[in-house]
XYZ file of C-alpha atoms in Angstrom:
594
model
C -21.749 44.965 -91.600
C -20.713 41.494 -90.527
C -20.265 38.665 -92.933
C -22.454 36.331 -90.949
C -25.397 38.738 -91.094
C -25.405 39.333 -94.866
C -23.514 36.546 -96.596
C -25.739 33.549 -96.583
C -26.680 31.000 -99.188
C -30.209 30.084 -100.139
C -30.417 26.588 -101.503
C -32.128 26.716 -104.939
C -34.567 24.156 -106.085
C -32.877 22.987 -109.296
C -29.947 20.569 -109.295
C -27.577 22.762 -111.310
C -27.589 25.525 -108.755
C -27.189 22.939 -105.988
C -23.901 21.897 -107.539
C -22.758 25.540 -107.445
C -23.626 25.751 -103.755
C -21.661 22.566 -103.038
C -18.620 24.039 -104.772
C -18.927 27.199 -102.668
C -19.053 25.158 -99.447
C -16.006 23.122 -100.443
C -14.103 26.322 -101.251
C -14.964 27.731 -97.834
C -13.758 24.567 -96.142
C -10.501 24.685 -98.085
C -10.034 28.344 -97.176
C -10.202 27.577 -93.414
C -6.673 27.533 -92.002
C -5.386 24.156 -90.809
C -4.453 24.004 -87.144
C -0.867 22.876 -86.584
C 1.516 22.998 -83.653
C 3.289 25.908 -85.313
C 0.080 27.969 -85.400
C -0.506 27.254 -81.705
C 2.517 29.348 -80.733
C 5.028 26.673 -79.699
C 8.766 27.288 -80.176
C 10.205 26.350 -83.544
C 12.560 23.716 -82.097
C 9.668 21.951 -80.394
C 7.580 21.988 -83.596
C 10.501 20.569 -85.554
C 11.007 17.796 -82.976
C 7.286 16.982 -83.076
C 7.492 16.608 -86.851
C 10.511 14.317 -86.518
C 8.473 12.134 -84.154
C 5.600 11.995 -86.623
C 3.308 14.319 -84.630
C 2.035 16.993 -86.968
C -1.674 17.497 -86.257
C -2.734 18.304 -82.684
C -5.555 16.445 -80.983
C -8.666 18.481 -80.121
C -7.728 18.938 -76.471
C -4.224 20.034 -77.491
C -5.521 22.570 -79.983
C -7.902 23.989 -77.375
C -5.532 24.007 -74.375
C -2.073 24.979 -75.629
C -2.813 28.632 -76.594
C -4.397 29.431 -73.200
C -1.624 27.585 -71.365
C 1.039 29.567 -73.249
C -0.809 32.740 -72.199
C -0.275 31.779 -68.544
C -3.937 31.144 -67.713
C -5.088 28.558 -65.214
C -6.469 25.544 -67.053
C -9.173 23.068 -66.049
C -9.140 20.222 -68.533
C -11.695 17.453 -68.495
C -10.892 14.451 -70.620
C -10.318 10.756 -70.385
C -6.896 9.133 -70.373
C -5.453 8.660 -73.824
C -6.901 11.861 -75.257
C -3.507 13.612 -75.558
C -3.416 15.610 -72.322
C 0.317 15.059 -71.684
C 1.438 17.292 -74.538
C -1.414 19.708 -73.742
C 0.152 20.770 -70.463
C 3.731 19.554 -70.969
C 4.710 21.547 -74.020
C 3.440 24.928 -72.698
C 5.119 24.247 -69.344
C 8.487 23.632 -71.006
C 8.071 26.612 -73.326
C 7.309 29.037 -70.499
C 10.160 27.898 -68.253
C 12.820 27.743 -70.984
C 15.549 30.317 -70.701
C 15.187 30.836 -66.934
C 17.592 29.998 -64.102
C 16.921 27.213 -61.616
C 18.478 27.143 -58.157
C 19.571 23.875 -56.601
C 16.839 22.015 -54.696
C 14.250 24.495 -56.028
C 12.480 23.330 -59.225
C 10.417 25.822 -61.189
C 7.798 23.383 -62.450
C 6.159 20.267 -60.998
C 3.816 17.663 -62.482
C 2.004 15.466 -59.953
C 0.757 12.040 -61.060
C -0.988 9.281 -59.081
C 1.224 6.317 -60.051
C 4.877 5.599 -60.747
C 4.200 4.227 -64.210
C 2.292 7.354 -65.236
C 5.090 9.586 -63.911
C 7.653 7.711 -65.982
C 5.459 7.822 -69.069
C 4.919 11.569 -68.726
C 8.668 12.122 -68.355
C 9.431 9.884 -71.347
C 6.886 11.764 -73.469
C 8.256 15.224 -72.566
C 11.997 14.507 -72.302
C 12.777 14.870 -76.059
C 11.224 18.352 -76.128
C 12.896 19.306 -72.862
C 16.243 18.396 -74.399
C 15.515 20.689 -77.340
C 14.849 23.597 -74.962
C 17.731 22.710 -72.624
C 15.444 21.827 -69.712
C 16.445 19.327 -67.018
C 13.711 16.917 -65.946
C 13.674 14.307 -63.182
C 11.216 11.607 -62.134
C 10.622 11.432 -58.381
C 8.609 8.404 -57.303
C 8.685 5.508 -54.890
C 10.524 2.286 -55.631
C 13.521 4.147 -57.078
C 16.766 5.391 -55.574
C 16.179 8.369 -53.319
C 19.908 9.103 -53.244
C 19.966 9.533 -56.999
C 16.998 11.918 -56.800
C 18.629 13.969 -54.018
C 21.828 14.194 -56.078
C 19.881 15.447 -59.125
C 18.094 18.092 -57.042
C 21.445 19.244 -55.651
C 22.609 19.913 -59.208
C 19.377 21.651 -60.160
C 16.211 20.340 -61.815
C 13.911 22.550 -63.872
C 10.837 20.284 -63.909
C 9.933 17.522 -61.446
C 7.547 14.754 -62.455
C 6.583 13.271 -59.109
C 4.193 11.173 -57.118
C 2.916 12.997 -54.012
C 4.322 10.594 -51.417
C 7.943 10.616 -52.560
C 7.943 14.388 -53.168
C 6.707 14.973 -49.615
C 9.463 12.694 -48.258
C 12.124 14.676 -50.117
C 10.733 17.966 -48.816
C 10.723 16.636 -45.245
C 14.384 15.636 -45.666
C 15.255 19.144 -46.784
C 16.309 17.945 -50.248
C 13.618 19.881 -52.133
C 11.680 23.140 -51.812
C 8.634 24.358 -53.744
C 9.101 28.074 -53.048
C 10.239 28.785 -56.634
C 7.543 26.791 -58.467
C 5.954 28.859 -61.220
C 3.853 26.212 -63.005
C 2.119 23.310 -61.216
C 0.162 20.565 -62.983
C -2.132 17.919 -61.508
C -2.596 15.058 -63.939
C -5.394 12.486 -63.437
C -6.750 14.279 -60.370
C -9.703 11.892 -60.163
C -7.358 8.941 -59.823
C -5.511 10.734 -57.045
C -8.840 11.107 -55.297
C -9.583 7.386 -55.692
C -6.168 6.389 -54.358
C -6.370 8.724 -51.357
C -3.641 11.176 -52.401
C -5.641 14.402 -52.044
C -4.463 15.221 -48.469
C -0.845 14.984 -49.639
C -1.663 16.979 -52.772
C -3.218 19.822 -50.786
C -0.216 19.818 -48.440
C 2.117 20.215 -51.425
C 0.024 22.858 -53.181
C -0.082 24.927 -49.972
C 3.718 25.204 -50.155
C 3.651 26.709 -53.660
C 3.637 30.514 -53.625
C 0.648 32.315 -55.097
C 0.632 34.058 -58.424
C 1.867 31.118 -60.484
C 0.054 29.071 -63.082
C -2.023 26.007 -62.143
C -3.332 23.355 -64.532
C -5.611 20.529 -63.428
C -6.729 17.652 -65.622
C -9.357 15.157 -64.567
C -11.821 12.787 -66.193
C -14.605 13.596 -63.712
C -15.523 16.572 -61.552
C -16.589 15.271 -58.151
C -16.868 17.109 -54.849
C -13.207 16.688 -53.902
C -11.967 17.746 -57.322
C -14.287 20.759 -57.268
C -12.774 21.755 -53.920
C -9.289 21.697 -55.440
C -10.429 23.824 -58.362
C -12.062 26.441 -56.147
C -9.137 26.560 -53.727
C -6.121 26.646 -56.028
C -7.234 27.773 -59.524
C -7.863 31.440 -60.259
C -10.431 32.154 -62.998
C -9.648 28.884 -64.784
C -10.350 28.368 -68.461
C -12.309 25.123 -68.864
C -11.706 22.832 -71.817
C -13.763 19.680 -72.035
C -13.091 17.668 -75.156
C -13.567 14.085 -73.971
C -15.404 13.170 -70.806
C -14.703 9.993 -68.880
C -17.492 8.271 -70.768
C -16.527 9.700 -74.127
C -14.643 6.597 -75.144
C -17.533 4.199 -74.678
C -18.713 5.036 -78.172
C -15.372 4.114 -79.745
C -15.270 0.609 -78.290
C -17.543 -2.396 -78.015
C -18.485 -3.872 -74.635
C -19.410 -7.500 -74.066
C -20.344 -9.668 -71.089
C -19.577 -13.386 -71.232
C -21.559 -15.403 -68.693
C -19.525 -18.524 -67.901
C -19.706 -21.333 -65.393
C -17.037 -21.467 -62.675
C -15.330 -24.523 -64.191
C -15.148 -22.806 -67.610
C -13.698 -19.499 -66.392
C -10.026 -20.515 -66.553
C -10.256 -22.174 -70.015
C -12.149 -19.202 -71.445
C -9.565 -16.796 -69.979
C -6.733 -18.791 -71.538
C -8.530 -18.967 -74.888
C -9.058 -15.198 -75.023
C -5.524 -14.428 -73.777
C -4.072 -16.616 -76.540
C -5.432 -14.308 -79.224
C -3.079 -12.515 -81.577
C -2.219 -8.994 -80.415
C -1.800 -7.289 -77.054
C -4.328 -8.021 -74.320
C -4.506 -6.557 -70.829
C -6.288 -8.664 -68.200
C -7.596 -7.112 -64.989
C -7.954 -9.004 -61.714
C -8.745 -7.930 -58.179
C -5.737 -9.135 -56.116
C -1.982 -9.454 -56.464
C -2.068 -13.195 -55.777
C -4.718 -13.575 -58.451
C -2.504 -11.771 -60.959
C 0.452 -14.056 -60.239
C -1.724 -17.175 -60.323
C -3.442 -16.370 -63.626
C -0.174 -15.309 -65.271
C 1.410 -18.599 -64.236
C -1.561 -20.585 -65.534
C -1.403 -18.766 -68.865
C 2.319 -19.445 -69.193
C 1.696 -23.139 -68.503
C -0.896 -23.096 -71.296
C 1.615 -21.707 -73.796
C 0.581 -18.027 -73.627
C 3.258 -15.355 -73.294
C 1.960 -13.657 -70.154
C 3.322 -11.747 -67.175
C 1.911 -10.102 -64.038
C 1.964 -6.440 -62.985
C 0.905 -5.348 -59.496
C 1.907 -3.133 -56.599
C 3.697 -5.922 -54.739
C 6.510 -5.959 -57.306
C 9.639 -3.841 -57.166
C 9.779 -0.838 -59.442
C 12.511 -2.424 -61.512
C 10.392 -5.529 -62.102
C 7.339 -3.428 -62.989
C 9.363 -1.380 -65.462
C 10.795 -4.524 -67.041
C 7.351 -6.114 -67.430
C 5.918 -2.974 -69.049
C 8.887 -2.765 -71.414
C 8.445 -6.410 -72.444
C 4.742 -5.770 -73.010
C 5.442 -2.713 -75.151
C 8.042 -4.529 -77.261
C 5.787 -7.530 -77.837
C 7.781 -10.088 -75.853
C 4.645 -10.505 -73.710
C 1.226 -10.681 -75.349
C -0.985 -10.787 -72.236
C -0.473 -8.518 -69.222
C -2.304 -9.561 -66.031
C -2.636 -6.468 -63.843
C -4.406 -5.062 -60.818
C -6.254 -1.738 -60.820
C -3.623 0.183 -58.837
C -0.695 -0.877 -61.012
C -2.488 -0.298 -64.312
C -3.951 3.144 -63.624
C -2.672 5.632 -66.131
C -0.326 3.325 -68.055
C -0.194 3.887 -71.787
C 0.775 1.149 -74.202
C 0.057 1.467 -77.904
C -1.782 -1.314 -79.662
C -3.976 -2.667 -76.835
C -7.156 -3.597 -78.666
C -8.731 -5.844 -76.029
C -9.325 -5.421 -72.280
C -10.455 -8.541 -70.408
C -12.007 -8.182 -66.953
C -11.580 -11.553 -65.260
C -12.738 -10.081 -61.935
C -15.473 -7.413 -61.931
C -14.431 -3.815 -61.341
C -15.122 -2.323 -57.926
C -17.334 0.467 -59.308
C -18.149 2.188 -62.571
C -15.142 4.523 -62.298
C -12.772 1.580 -62.051
C -14.503 0.035 -65.042
C -13.982 3.206 -67.076
C -10.333 3.377 -66.030
C -9.850 -0.227 -67.100
C -11.622 0.385 -70.387
C -9.437 3.437 -71.006
C -6.423 1.189 -71.647
C -7.850 0.545 -75.117
C -9.435 2.789 -77.754
C -6.849 5.487 -77.029
C -6.203 8.485 -79.266
C -9.338 7.909 -81.319
C -8.745 4.239 -82.017
C -11.325 1.510 -81.494
C -11.160 -1.325 -78.995
C -13.035 -4.134 -77.286
C -13.812 -4.628 -73.592
C -14.887 -8.107 -72.445
C -16.049 -8.911 -68.902
C -16.378 -12.449 -67.566
C -19.336 -12.984 -65.268
C -20.244 -15.969 -63.147
C -23.979 -16.671 -62.905
C -24.296 -15.116 -59.446
C -22.437 -11.937 -60.581
C -24.774 -11.020 -63.426
C -26.888 -8.528 -61.503
C -23.805 -6.776 -60.096
C -22.155 -6.437 -63.511
C -25.354 -5.291 -65.232
C -25.741 -2.524 -62.640
C -22.066 -1.614 -63.123
C -22.558 -1.212 -66.864
C -25.622 0.898 -66.310
C -23.777 3.252 -63.949
C -20.939 3.553 -66.474
C -23.362 4.405 -69.271
C -22.375 1.352 -71.275
C -24.644 -0.720 -73.451
C -22.963 -4.127 -73.375
C -24.023 -7.189 -75.316
C -24.490 -10.400 -73.344
C -23.375 -13.874 -74.328
C -23.957 -17.126 -72.444
C -21.052 -19.544 -72.803
C -22.176 -23.150 -72.465
C -19.790 -25.933 -71.576
C -17.716 -26.884 -74.591
C -18.854 -23.901 -76.678
C -16.231 -21.410 -75.523
C -14.864 -21.150 -79.047
C -18.035 -20.727 -81.052
C -18.018 -18.421 -84.027
C -19.599 -15.427 -82.307
C -17.224 -15.382 -79.314
C -14.212 -16.035 -81.547
C -15.179 -13.097 -83.770
C -15.607 -10.799 -80.751
C -12.504 -11.729 -78.791
C -10.256 -13.495 -81.290
C -10.134 -16.500 -78.935
C -8.285 -19.585 -80.085
C -8.435 -23.159 -78.861
C -5.697 -24.312 -76.538
C -4.775 -27.081 -78.957
C -3.987 -24.460 -81.579
C -1.992 -22.427 -79.048
C -0.017 -25.459 -77.896
C 0.620 -26.484 -81.491
C 1.951 -23.004 -82.247
C 4.090 -23.056 -79.104
C 5.495 -26.481 -79.994
C 6.179 -25.289 -83.530
C 8.028 -22.235 -82.229
C 10.065 -24.433 -79.881
C 10.897 -26.783 -82.765
C 12.023 -23.852 -84.907
C 14.217 -22.590 -82.103
C 15.748 -26.044 -81.647
C 16.372 -26.306 -85.389
C 18.084 -22.924 -85.367
C 20.285 -24.044 -82.484
C 21.150 -27.304 -84.283
C 22.024 -25.368 -87.419
C 24.207 -22.987 -85.456
C 25.988 -25.812 -83.636
C 26.521 -27.636 -86.939
C 28.138 -24.557 -88.437
C 30.357 -24.164 -85.394
C 31.365 -27.832 -85.630
C 32.228 -27.432 -89.296
C 34.314 -24.358 -88.560
C 36.107 -26.176 -85.731
C 36.764 -29.186 -87.981
C 38.176 -26.999 -90.740
C 40.340 -25.191 -88.234
C 41.620 -28.467 -86.814
C 42.513 -29.764 -90.292
C 44.314 -26.542 -91.132
C 46.308 -26.700 -87.906
C 47.160 -30.384 -88.512
C 48.401 -29.600 -92.030
C 50.457 -26.711 -90.683
C 51.925 -28.943 -87.967
C 52.851 -31.678 -90.478
C 54.462 -29.137 -92.777
C 56.552 -27.670 -89.969
C 57.495 -31.155 -88.716
C 58.672 -32.167 -92.209
C 60.708 -28.998 -92.560
C 62.330 -29.555 -89.152
C 63.211 -33.145 -90.163
C 64.782 -31.960 -93.410
C 66.840 -29.418 -91.500
C 68.117 -32.242 -89.263
C 68.808 -34.429 -92.285
C 66.097 -36.953 -91.424
C 63.293 -38.477 -93.462
C 60.341 -36.001 -93.422
C 57.736 -38.687 -93.997
C 59.030 -40.797 -91.116
C 58.995 -37.753 -88.810
C 55.417 -36.934 -89.763
C 54.376 -40.562 -89.215
C 56.052 -40.583 -85.795
C 54.192 -37.449 -84.777
C 50.922 -38.970 -85.990
C 51.582 -42.109 -83.896
C 52.313 -39.955 -80.850
C 49.103 -38.023 -81.353
C 47.156 -41.274 -81.713
C 48.706 -42.546 -78.478
C 47.686 -39.374 -76.671
C 44.143 -39.760 -77.978
C 44.070 -43.357 -76.751
C 45.351 -42.289 -73.329
C 42.704 -39.576 -73.048
C 39.999 -42.057 -74.022
C 41.270 -44.524 -71.420
C 41.364 -41.803 -68.780
C 37.820 -40.818 -69.590
C 36.709 -44.445 -69.393
C 38.464 -44.840 -66.025
C 36.824 -41.684 -64.690
C 33.421 -42.888 -65.874
C 33.966 -46.275 -64.186
C 35.013 -44.546 -60.952
C 31.938 -42.349 -61.042
C 29.736 -45.388 -61.573
C 31.468 -47.151 -58.681
C 30.832 -44.185 -56.418
C 27.182 -44.273 -57.384
C 26.956 -48.002 -56.601
C 28.877 -47.858 -53.289
C 25.839 -47.087 -51.111
C 24.156 -50.162 -52.505
C 27.075 -52.392 -51.442
C 27.052 -50.802 -48.015
C 23.383 -51.496 -47.699
C 23.906 -55.094 -48.763
C 26.655 -55.428 -46.168
C 24.306 -54.251 -43.451
C 21.846 -56.871 -44.478
C 24.612 -59.556 -44.224
C 25.554 -58.455 -40.695
C 21.941 -58.663 -39.646
C 21.841 -62.248 -40.947
C 24.967 -63.190 -38.975
C 23.450 -61.747 -35.828
C 20.394 -63.903 -36.325
C 22.649 -67.003 -36.569
C 24.003 -66.723 -33.000
C 23.036 -69.601 -30.647
C 20.016 -69.172 -28.428
C 20.167 -69.077 -24.651
C 21.723 -65.788 -23.700
C 25.286 -64.554 -24.159
C 28.386 -66.720 -24.222
C 31.625 -64.771 -24.183
C 34.123 -67.391 -23.043
C 36.904 -66.203 -25.286
C 36.490 -62.474 -24.739
C 37.953 -61.666 -21.369
C 40.473 -64.198 -20.121
C 38.138 -67.153 -19.904
C 35.460 -65.262 -18.023
C 32.034 -66.630 -18.794
C 28.469 -65.861 -17.974
C 26.317 -68.916 -17.545
C 22.588 -68.948 -17.523
C 20.969 -68.936 -14.177
C 18.959 -71.963 -15.125
C 22.150 -74.087 -14.988
C 23.112 -73.246 -11.375
C 22.719 -76.069 -8.820
C 19.389 -76.164 -7.077
C 18.719 -76.193 -3.350
C 19.972 -73.930 -0.574
C 19.548 -70.606 -2.277
C 22.717 -68.861 -3.467
C 26.114 -70.582 -3.590
C 29.006 -68.352 -4.391
C 31.759 -70.635 -3.150
C 33.318 -71.177 -6.535
C 33.654 -67.558 -7.550
C 36.858 -66.905 -5.613
C 39.891 -68.997 -4.825
C 40.052 -69.919 -1.147
C 36.995 -72.085 -0.451
C 34.864 -70.696 2.361
C 36.658 -67.418 2.533
C 34.392 -64.510 1.954
C 31.367 -66.578 0.935
C 27.834 -67.164 2.172
C 26.573 -70.636 3.020
C 23.067 -70.476 4.136
C 22.753 -74.150 4.953
C 25.829 -74.451 7.272
C 25.723 -71.194 9.212
C 25.172 -71.584 12.990
C 22.275 -69.872 14.647
C 22.591 -67.047 17.054
C 23.762 -63.666 16.076
C 27.100 -62.432 14.830
C 30.538 -63.719 15.721
C 33.514 -61.507 15.013
C 36.353 -63.615 16.206
C 38.704 -62.835 13.375
C 40.319 -59.494 12.748
C 39.883 -57.416 9.704
C 42.261 -59.546 7.699
C 40.085 -62.651 7.696
C 36.882 -61.287 9.155
C 33.763 -63.326 8.689
C 30.205 -62.946 9.715
C 28.472 -65.905 11.199
C 25.004 -66.039 12.554
């Protein structure tokens, strides 16, 4: 006889018996065993490390998935990002592979992720527990040193956390082989489908030998994802705790309809709120532009997009996590799958491409059961597009019309935490003033220490000088005074040298002005020359050029006076005889007469 068929409680009509029934129900609830990581079957070292990290109670998807994963079953998990899937597949993978032997270039477990940031976050989340079990893990993704990854594979890596493109490149180079993979995990398979990675994923999964364990996690189950499940998973156990739209109930959605000229001020006002804010835009140039505008407005902001190097992207994410940056301006590709604690507002400056992108953007907040706010800016002509987007995403968003000059009304300020730019600039100026005051205080202390040190050294020098004078039989006071005069003279010389150097520097700065003035004076002298052509009588041995207007008139050209010797070698048009040429003279005194 089963308990459920016979043991049942009939609620009595009087209040006294109702109290008895309530006590029975509370006792039954207390008798139910509490689910912990230890009861799920994880190794003791892993449970102890989880407790040290403050993780004691598993999330629903972890409690449902870990026992089946430890049993070696294929898992199909459906849940949104931020629901705790990383530990759901990561801890069983490490537990099953612990204690085995890994050959070089042949990992025994792989985890495929769509983006570099997600790969690094998965590795960071699992590395402490891998260290407890003595497992070697390595991140393989683009934008990082391939030589370092090849070197690690040569030494042997138990678990690879990889993006499909870089893993395929390593396999083509002969630096990695998947023939020994026992456990393969596909994380965020729907995002891989959106980013076009599925052909590479199928190529990699075809290289994994059959008989191993496969785990696939996705927020949605579309045609391409269903094909992967049917092709690579054998009798999978399905666990669906949170769907892609499961988080819409834990956050509030709002649409702010703004005019084009008010879009930038409203963005800056919302980004200046207290706390972490992630801002989504469509293009890389837009991310850089908005981040720069926010910085100019006094907001601590930075950009994150695919056009940045991996080192820069890692640095920006680290600054955002540590609170050095309050507003992160990101594109869809760069922000897919990133996890940062404490993001309580997502601002869509540009509309999402479709409802899936909107859900991915919204998933950056309200993670792990927390609440959050998603705000979308809409220009008047974008209202219909955004309303349809919300409908496809299953979101009931409130709508607010922002009139000119009312961007900071009470309702919008309560929703977004927006602050006026005057308040932000005042806070920024106050922070700068505090920093300057701290620097002044520090410099003052250093000056006081230097002054005390100088006085101590001067007293020590005077004491030693007096002792040396006494040893020589001289007057100590006179010796000290002489040293003081010498020091004063040196100080005067240094001051004079500094003054001379300053005067020389000023003279060098003024020299171009004197040169320019000199050019002007030469131009004035040129203008003072006498009119009527050139007169260079004193230049070349008395040779002069006279104006043609002063030559004697009549008879054309007369060149008789140019050479010594009168008629020799000259032309005289007026006196020449008529009738041809006469060559009576030889070459020595030849003349031509007509």
